[in-house]
Coordinates of C-alpha atoms in Angstrom, one line a residue:
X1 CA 70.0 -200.0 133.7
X2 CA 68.9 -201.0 130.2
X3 CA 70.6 -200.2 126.5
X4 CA 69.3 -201.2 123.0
X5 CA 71.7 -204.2 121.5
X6 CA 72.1 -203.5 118.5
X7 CA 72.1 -207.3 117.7
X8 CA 68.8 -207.4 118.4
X9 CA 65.0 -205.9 117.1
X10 CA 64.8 -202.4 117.6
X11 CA 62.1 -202.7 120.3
X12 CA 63.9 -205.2 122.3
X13 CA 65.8 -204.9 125.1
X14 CA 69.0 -206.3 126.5
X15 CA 70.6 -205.8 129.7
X16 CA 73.8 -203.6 130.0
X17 CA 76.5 -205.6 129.3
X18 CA 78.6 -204.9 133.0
X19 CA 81.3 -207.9 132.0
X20 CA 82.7 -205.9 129.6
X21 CA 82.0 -202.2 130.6
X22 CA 81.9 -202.5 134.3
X23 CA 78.9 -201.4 136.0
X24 CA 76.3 -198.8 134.8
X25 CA 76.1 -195.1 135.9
X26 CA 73.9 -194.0 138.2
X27 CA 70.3 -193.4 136.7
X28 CA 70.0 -190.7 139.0
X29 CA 73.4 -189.1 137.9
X30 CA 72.3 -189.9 134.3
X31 CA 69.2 -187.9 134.6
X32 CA 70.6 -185.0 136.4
X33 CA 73.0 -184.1 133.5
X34 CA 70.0 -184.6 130.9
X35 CA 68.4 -181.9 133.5
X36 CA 71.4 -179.8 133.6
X37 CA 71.7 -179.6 130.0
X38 CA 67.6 -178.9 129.7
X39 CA 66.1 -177.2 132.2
X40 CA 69.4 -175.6 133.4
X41 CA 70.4 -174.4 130.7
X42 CA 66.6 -172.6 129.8
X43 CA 67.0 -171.0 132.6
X44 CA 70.1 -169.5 132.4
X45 CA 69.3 -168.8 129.2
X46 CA 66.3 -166.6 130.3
X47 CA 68.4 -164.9 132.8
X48 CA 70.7 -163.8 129.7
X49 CA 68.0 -162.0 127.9
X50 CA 67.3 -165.1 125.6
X51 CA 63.4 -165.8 125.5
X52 CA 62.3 -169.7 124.9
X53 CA 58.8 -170.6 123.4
X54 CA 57.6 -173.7 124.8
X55 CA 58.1 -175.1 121.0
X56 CA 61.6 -174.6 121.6
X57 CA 61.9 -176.1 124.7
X58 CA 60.2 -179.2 123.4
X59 CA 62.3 -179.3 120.2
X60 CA 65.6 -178.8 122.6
X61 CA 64.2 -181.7 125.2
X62 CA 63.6 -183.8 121.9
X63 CA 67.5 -183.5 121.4
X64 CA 68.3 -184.4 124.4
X65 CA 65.5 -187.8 124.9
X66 CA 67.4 -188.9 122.0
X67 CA 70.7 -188.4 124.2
X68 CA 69.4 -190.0 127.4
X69 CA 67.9 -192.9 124.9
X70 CA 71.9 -193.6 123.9
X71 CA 73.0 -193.0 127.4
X72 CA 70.6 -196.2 128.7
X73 CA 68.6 -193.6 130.6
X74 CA 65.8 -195.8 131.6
X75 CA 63.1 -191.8 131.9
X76 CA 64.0 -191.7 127.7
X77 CA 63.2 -195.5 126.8
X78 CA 59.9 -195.5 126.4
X79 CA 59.6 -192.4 124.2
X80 CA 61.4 -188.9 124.4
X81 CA 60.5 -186.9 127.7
X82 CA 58.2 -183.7 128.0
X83 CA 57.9 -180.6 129.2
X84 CA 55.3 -181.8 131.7
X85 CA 57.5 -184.9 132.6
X86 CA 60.2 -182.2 133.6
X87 CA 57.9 -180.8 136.4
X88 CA 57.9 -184.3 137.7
X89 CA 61.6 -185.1 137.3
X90 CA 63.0 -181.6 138.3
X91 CA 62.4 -182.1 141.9
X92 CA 64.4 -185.1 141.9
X93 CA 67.4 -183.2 141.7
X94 CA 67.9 -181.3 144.9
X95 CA 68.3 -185.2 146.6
X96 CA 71.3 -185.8 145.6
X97 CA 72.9 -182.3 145.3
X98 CA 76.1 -181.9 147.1
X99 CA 79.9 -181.1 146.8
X100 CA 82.3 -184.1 145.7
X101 CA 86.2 -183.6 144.9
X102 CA 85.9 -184.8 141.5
X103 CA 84.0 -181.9 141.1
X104 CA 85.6 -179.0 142.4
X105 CA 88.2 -180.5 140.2
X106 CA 86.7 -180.1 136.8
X107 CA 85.4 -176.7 138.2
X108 CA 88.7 -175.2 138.8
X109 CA 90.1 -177.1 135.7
X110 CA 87.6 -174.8 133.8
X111 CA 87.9 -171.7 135.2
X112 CA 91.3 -171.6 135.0
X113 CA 90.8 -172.3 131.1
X114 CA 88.4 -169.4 130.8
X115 CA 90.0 -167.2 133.3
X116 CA 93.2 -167.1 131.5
X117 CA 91.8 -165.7 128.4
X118 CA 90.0 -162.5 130.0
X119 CA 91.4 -159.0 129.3
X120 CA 92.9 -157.3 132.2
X121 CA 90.2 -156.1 134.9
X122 CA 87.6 -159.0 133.2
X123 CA 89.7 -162.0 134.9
X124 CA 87.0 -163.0 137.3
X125 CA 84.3 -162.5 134.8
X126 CA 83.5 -166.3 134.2
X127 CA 82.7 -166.9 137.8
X128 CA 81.1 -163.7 137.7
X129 CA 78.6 -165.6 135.5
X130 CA 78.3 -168.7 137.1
X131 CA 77.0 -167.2 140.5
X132 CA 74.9 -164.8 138.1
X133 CA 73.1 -167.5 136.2
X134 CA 72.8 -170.2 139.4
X135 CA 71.2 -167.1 141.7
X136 CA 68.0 -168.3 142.4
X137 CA 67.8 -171.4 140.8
X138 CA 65.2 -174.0 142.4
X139 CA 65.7 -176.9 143.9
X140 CA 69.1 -176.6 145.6
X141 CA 70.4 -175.8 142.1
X142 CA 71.3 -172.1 143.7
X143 CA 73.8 -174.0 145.7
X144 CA 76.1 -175.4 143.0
X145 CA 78.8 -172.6 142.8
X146 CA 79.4 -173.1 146.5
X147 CA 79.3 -176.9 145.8
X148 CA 81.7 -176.9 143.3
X149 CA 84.1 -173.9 145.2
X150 CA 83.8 -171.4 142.7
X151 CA 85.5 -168.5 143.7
X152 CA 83.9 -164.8 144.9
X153 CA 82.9 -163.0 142.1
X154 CA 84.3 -159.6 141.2
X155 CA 83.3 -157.1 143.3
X156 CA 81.7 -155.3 140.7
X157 CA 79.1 -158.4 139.4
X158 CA 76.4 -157.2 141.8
X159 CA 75.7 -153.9 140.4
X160 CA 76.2 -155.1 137.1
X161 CA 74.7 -158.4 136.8
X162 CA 71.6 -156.2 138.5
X163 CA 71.8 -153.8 135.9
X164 CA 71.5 -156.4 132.9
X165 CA 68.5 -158.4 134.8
X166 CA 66.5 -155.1 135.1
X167 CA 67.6 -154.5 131.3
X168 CA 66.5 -157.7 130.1
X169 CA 62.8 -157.5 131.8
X170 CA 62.9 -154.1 129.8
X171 CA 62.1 -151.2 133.0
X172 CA 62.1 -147.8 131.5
X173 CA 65.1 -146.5 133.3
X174 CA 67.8 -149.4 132.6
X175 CA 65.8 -151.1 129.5
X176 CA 68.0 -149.4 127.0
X177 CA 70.7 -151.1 128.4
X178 CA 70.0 -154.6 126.8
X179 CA 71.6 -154.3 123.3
X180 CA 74.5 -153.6 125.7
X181 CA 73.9 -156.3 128.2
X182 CA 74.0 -158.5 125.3
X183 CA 76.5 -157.2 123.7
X184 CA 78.5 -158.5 127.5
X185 CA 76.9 -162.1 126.6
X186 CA 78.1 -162.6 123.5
X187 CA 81.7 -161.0 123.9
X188 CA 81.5 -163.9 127.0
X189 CA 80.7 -166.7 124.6
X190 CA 82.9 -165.7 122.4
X191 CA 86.1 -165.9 124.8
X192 CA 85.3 -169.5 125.7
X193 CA 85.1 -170.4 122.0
X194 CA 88.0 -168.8 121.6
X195 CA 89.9 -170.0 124.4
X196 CA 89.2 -173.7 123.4
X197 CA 90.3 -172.9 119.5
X198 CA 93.4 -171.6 120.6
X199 CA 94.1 -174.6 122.8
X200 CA 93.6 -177.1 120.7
X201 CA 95.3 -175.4 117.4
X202 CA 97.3 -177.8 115.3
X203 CA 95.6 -180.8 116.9
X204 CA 92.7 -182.5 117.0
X205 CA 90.1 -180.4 118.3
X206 CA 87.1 -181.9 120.3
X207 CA 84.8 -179.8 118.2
X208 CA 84.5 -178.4 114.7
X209 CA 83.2 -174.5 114.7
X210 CA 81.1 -173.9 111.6
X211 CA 82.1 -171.6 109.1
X212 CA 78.5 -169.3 109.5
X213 CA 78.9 -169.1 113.2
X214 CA 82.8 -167.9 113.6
X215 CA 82.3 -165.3 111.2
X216 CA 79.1 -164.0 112.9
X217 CA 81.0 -163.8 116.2
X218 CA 84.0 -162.8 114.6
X219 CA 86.3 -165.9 115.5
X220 CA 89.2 -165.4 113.8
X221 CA 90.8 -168.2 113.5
X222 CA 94.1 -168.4 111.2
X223 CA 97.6 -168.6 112.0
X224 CA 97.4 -164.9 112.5
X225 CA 94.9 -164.1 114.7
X226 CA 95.9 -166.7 116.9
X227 CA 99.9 -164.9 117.0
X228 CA 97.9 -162.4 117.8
X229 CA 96.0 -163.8 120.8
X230 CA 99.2 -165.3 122.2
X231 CA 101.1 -162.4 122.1
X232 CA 98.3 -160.3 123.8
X233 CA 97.8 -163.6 126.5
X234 CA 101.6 -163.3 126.7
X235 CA 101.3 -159.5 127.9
X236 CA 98.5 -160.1 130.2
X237 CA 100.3 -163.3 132.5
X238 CA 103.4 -160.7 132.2
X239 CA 101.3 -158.0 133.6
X240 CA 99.4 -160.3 136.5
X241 CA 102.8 -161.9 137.0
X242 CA 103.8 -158.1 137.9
X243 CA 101.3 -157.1 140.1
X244 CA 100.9 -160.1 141.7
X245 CA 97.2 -161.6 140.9
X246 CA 95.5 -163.0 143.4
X247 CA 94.9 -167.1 143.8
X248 CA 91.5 -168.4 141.7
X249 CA 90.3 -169.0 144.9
X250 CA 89.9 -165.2 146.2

């Protein structure tokens, strides 16, 4: 593995300095999260009803060579990747796909995070998604929920997960379902932006929320607002508490 120094010319390279950091990462692991974060991500984009322009994919996968460049990915070295290389590289991934402890770890970690926000009846929503957006991924990619031991999904996903895919490609019976469908999306995103705002109130956060986006998505985001959201989170453990909410993992 093979970083820029910055003691040294711009287009000159110098080996990774493993005295003092310890040994690389895996360039295979490396590339797999620039993949995740690329051509993951556009395509679970597209099954949300969000369409991408191969100019918007190339701007994204610019992003993102600059990324692997920083990260000593050896793929973004010699210039940033493209959309071609990707049908190369994508492959790859499925070697090397699997479940690991770590893993499951994180995954429960942030489920629980985003679980613990949803309104009453919506509690299994976020793993709703993640089996939603993984069905039918290529190259092993499908797999990953059962990899990283997501729980079922809500009994009711199916019918409405299939509702919002036949909304989305816009069939004359369920097409007028899709301001709806992303209406579901949104109100989604917004809990998880939510959910790490409240968390982190009165500290450092790990990320700054722009002005122009909370007040599109309505993320209030004052002292009162967040009262609020206790309180209401507050009611909702009381009320699962009550009736006696089953384990993440059913």
């Amino acid at each position: 593995m093979i970083l820029l120094d910055p003691d040294t010319e711009a287009n000159e390279r110098a080996p990774w300095p493993a005295e003092r950091f310890g040994p690389p990462v895996n360039q295979k692991l490396l590339l797999a999260t620039l993949l995740d974060f690329t051509l993951v991500t556009w395509q679970a984009m597209e099954r949300m009803g969000v369409g991408l322009d191969d100019q918007d994919r190339e701007a994204h996968l610019y992003t993102w060579s600059i990324i692997g460049f920083l990260m000593g990915l050896d793929a973004c070295q010699d210039g940033p990747l493209t959309l071609a290389d990707l049908d190369e590289l994508s492959p790859l991934m499925s070697r090397d796909v699997g479940p690991t402890d770590d893993g499951r770890k994180l995954m429960d970690a942030l489920m629980a995070e985003m679980e613990e926000f949803m309104y009453l009846g919506w509690r299994k929503l976020p793993r709703s998604l993640v089996h939603w957006l993984f069905q039918g991924a290529e190259h092993g990619i499908d797999r990953l929920p059962e990899h990283l031991g997501v729980g079922p999904p809500a009994w009711w996903a199916g019918p409405l997960f299939g509702s919002l895919s036949s909304a989305h490609r816009g069939g004359w019976l369920l097409g007028p379902l899709r301001p709806a469908a992303r209406l579901l999306i949104r109100k989604a995103g917004r809990y998880v932006l939510l959910a790490y705002t409240d968390r982190f109130a009165g500290e450092q956060r790990p990320f700054h929320i722009p002005d122009g986006l909370a007040r599109s998505w309505k993320l209030h985001q004052g002292p009162v607002a967040r009262q609020v959201r206790a309180r209401r989170r507050q009611a909702r453990h009381a009320v699962r508490a009550r009736i006696g909410e089953p384990s993440r993992a059913e």
